[in-house]
Amino acid sequence: MRTSWKWMRVIGWLAMGALLFVGSAGATGQAGFTGSTYASGLLEDDVDVLNRIILPEGVAGSAQANLWLSLQKTRGPSVLFVQTNTWEPGGTTGWHTHPGHSLIIVTQGTITAYDADCTPRTYSAGQVFVDQGGDHVHVLRNESTAEKAATVAVQLVPASERNRRRGDANAPPGCPIL
């Protein structure tokens, strides 16, 4: 009787392992991509910042667009990271998410960003884009065949997520594995 219980436990553990493997099999991995943390620091207090600047008439192209706003609000400790990223020609981050948003500056070459809608958005050196974080599934690629690409990202995440800043994700339905 003891032997049959042992085998049932072994079979149960093998089945759970197989399910975990199958569940992660659709996730896409990074290739030709390297990320490195340049600096990080703990914000122990809540953040509650609102900046408003009234722009002169017509600066932003319309009389209604004369108010610039910037809002950052957190509850609880956060960690701020400065991340440097490099892509070899053809390199990819693989589909992934982050628990917090990132402001990303392209410092070399060109990066193509794909969201769940599979629409390519291209950014060249000197341009900035935002990764929304949360459940925002995306992939960043260097689609050049000859030139490296690089970015610097400033990322704010809850302190509880500091060790899980990136989560691999499956390619969205209808999107190729890029």
Coordinates of C-alpha atoms in Angstrom, one line a residue:
M1 CA 0.0 0.0 0.0
R2 CA 2.9 2.4 0.9
T3 CA 4.4 1.8 -2.5
S4 CA 1.3 2.8 -4.4
W5 CA 1.0 6.1 -2.4
K6 CA 4.7 6.8 -3.3
W7 CA 3.9 6.3 -7.0
M8 CA 0.8 8.4 -6.8
R9 CA 2.8 11.3 -5.3
V10 CA 5.5 10.9 -7.9
I11 CA 3.0 10.9 -10.7
G12 CA 1.2 13.9 -9.1
W13 CA 4.5 15.9 -9.0
L14 CA 5.4 15.0 -12.6
A15 CA 1.9 16.1 -13.7
M16 CA 2.2 19.4 -11.9
G17 CA 5.7 20.0 -13.5
A18 CA 4.3 19.2 -16.9
L19 CA 1.5 21.7 -16.5
L20 CA 3.9 24.4 -15.4
F21 CA 6.1 23.7 -18.4
V22 CA 3.2 23.8 -20.8
G23 CA 1.9 27.0 -19.2
S24 CA 5.2 28.8 -19.8
A25 CA 6.0 27.3 -23.2
G26 CA 4.2 30.1 -25.1
A27 CA 6.4 32.8 -23.4
T28 CA 9.0 34.3 -25.7
G29 CA 12.5 34.8 -24.6
Q30 CA 15.0 37.6 -25.2
A31 CA 17.8 37.2 -27.8
G32 CA 20.6 39.6 -28.6
F33 CA 19.4 41.9 -25.8
T34 CA 21.3 42.9 -22.6
G35 CA 19.9 45.0 -19.8
S36 CA 21.9 46.4 -16.9
T37 CA 20.9 48.4 -13.8
Y38 CA 22.9 51.6 -13.7
A39 CA 21.5 52.9 -10.5
S40 CA 18.5 52.3 -8.1
G41 CA 17.2 53.9 -5.0
L42 CA 14.3 53.4 -2.5
L43 CA 11.6 56.0 -2.1
E44 CA 10.3 55.2 1.4
D45 CA 7.5 57.7 1.4
D46 CA 4.4 58.2 -0.7
V47 CA 4.9 60.3 -3.8
D48 CA 2.3 63.0 -4.6
V49 CA 3.6 65.4 -7.3
L50 CA 1.5 67.5 -9.6
N51 CA 3.1 70.1 -11.9
R52 CA 1.1 72.5 -14.0
I53 CA 2.6 75.0 -16.4
I54 CA 0.5 77.4 -18.5
L55 CA 2.1 77.7 -21.9
P56 CA 1.8 80.7 -24.1
E57 CA -1.1 80.7 -26.6
G58 CA -0.5 78.4 -29.6
V59 CA 2.7 76.8 -28.4
A60 CA 1.3 73.3 -28.6
G61 CA -0.6 74.0 -31.8
S62 CA -4.0 75.0 -30.4
A63 CA -5.5 77.5 -28.0
Q64 CA -6.9 74.6 -25.9
A65 CA -3.5 72.9 -25.6
N66 CA -1.9 75.5 -23.4
L67 CA -1.8 73.6 -20.1
W68 CA 1.0 71.1 -19.5
L69 CA 0.4 68.6 -16.6
S70 CA 2.7 66.0 -15.0
L71 CA 1.3 63.8 -12.2
Q72 CA 3.0 61.1 -10.2
K73 CA 1.3 59.5 -7.3
T74 CA 2.2 56.4 -5.3
R75 CA 1.1 54.9 -2.1
G76 CA 3.8 53.0 -0.1
P77 CA 7.5 52.5 -0.8
S78 CA 8.7 52.5 -4.4
V79 CA 12.1 51.8 -6.1
L80 CA 13.4 54.0 -8.9
F81 CA 15.7 52.3 -11.4
V82 CA 17.9 53.7 -14.2
Q83 CA 18.4 50.9 -16.7
T84 CA 20.7 50.7 -19.7
N85 CA 19.7 48.4 -22.5
T86 CA 21.5 47.3 -25.7
W87 CA 20.3 45.3 -28.7
E88 CA 22.5 43.5 -31.2
P89 CA 21.2 43.7 -34.8
G90 CA 18.0 41.7 -34.9
G91 CA 17.9 41.6 -31.0
T92 CA 14.6 41.3 -29.1
T93 CA 13.4 41.7 -25.5
G94 CA 10.8 39.0 -26.1
W95 CA 7.2 39.7 -25.1
H96 CA 7.1 40.9 -21.5
T97 CA 5.5 43.2 -18.9
H98 CA 6.7 45.4 -16.0
P99 CA 4.9 46.2 -12.7
G100 CA 5.6 49.9 -13.1
H101 CA 5.9 52.4 -15.9
S102 CA 9.2 53.4 -17.7
L103 CA 10.3 56.5 -19.5
I104 CA 12.7 55.3 -22.2
I105 CA 15.2 57.4 -24.2
V106 CA 16.7 55.9 -27.4
T107 CA 20.4 56.7 -27.3
Q108 CA 21.7 54.7 -30.3
G109 CA 20.1 53.2 -33.4
T110 CA 16.4 52.5 -33.8
I111 CA 14.0 50.6 -31.6
T112 CA 10.7 49.2 -32.8
A113 CA 8.0 48.7 -30.1
Y114 CA 5.1 46.4 -30.5
D115 CA 2.1 46.3 -28.2
A116 CA -0.8 43.8 -28.1
D117 CA -2.2 45.3 -31.3
C118 CA 0.9 44.3 -33.2
T119 CA 1.3 47.8 -34.7
P120 CA 5.0 48.7 -35.0
R121 CA 6.1 52.1 -33.5
T122 CA 9.6 53.1 -34.4
Y123 CA 11.8 55.4 -32.2
S124 CA 15.3 56.6 -33.2
A125 CA 18.2 58.1 -31.2
G126 CA 17.1 61.2 -29.3
Q127 CA 13.4 60.1 -29.1
V128 CA 11.5 59.2 -26.0
F129 CA 8.6 56.8 -25.4
V130 CA 6.6 55.5 -22.4
D131 CA 6.1 51.9 -21.4
Q132 CA 2.8 52.0 -19.4
G133 CA 3.7 49.0 -17.1
G134 CA 1.1 47.0 -15.3
D135 CA -0.5 44.5 -17.7
H136 CA 0.9 46.2 -20.8
V137 CA 2.3 43.4 -22.9
H138 CA 5.0 44.5 -25.3
V139 CA 8.2 43.6 -27.1
L140 CA 11.1 45.9 -28.1
R141 CA 13.2 45.0 -31.2
N142 CA 16.2 46.2 -33.1
E143 CA 15.1 45.4 -36.6
S144 CA 18.4 46.7 -38.1
T145 CA 20.6 44.1 -39.7
A146 CA 23.8 46.1 -39.1
E147 CA 23.5 48.6 -36.3
K148 CA 23.3 48.2 -32.6
A149 CA 20.6 50.0 -30.6
A150 CA 20.6 51.3 -27.1
T151 CA 18.2 52.9 -24.6
V152 CA 18.2 54.3 -21.1
A153 CA 15.1 53.7 -19.1
V154 CA 13.9 55.3 -15.9
Q155 CA 11.5 52.9 -14.2
L156 CA 9.4 53.3 -11.0
V157 CA 8.0 50.1 -9.4
P158 CA 6.4 49.2 -6.0
A159 CA 9.2 48.2 -3.6
S160 CA 7.5 44.8 -3.2
E161 CA 8.1 44.2 -6.9
R162 CA 11.8 45.3 -7.0
N163 CA 12.9 41.7 -7.7
R164 CA 10.3 41.1 -10.4
R165 CA 10.8 44.1 -12.6
R166 CA 10.2 42.1 -15.8
G167 CA 7.8 39.3 -16.4
D168 CA 8.0 37.2 -19.5
A169 CA 4.7 37.0 -21.4
N170 CA 3.1 35.0 -24.2
A171 CA 2.7 36.7 -27.6
P172 CA -0.7 38.3 -27.8
P173 CA -3.4 36.4 -29.8
G174 CA -3.0 37.1 -33.5
C175 CA 0.6 38.5 -33.1
P176 CA 3.6 36.6 -34.4
I177 CA 6.3 35.7 -31.9
L178 CA 8.6 38.6 -32.6

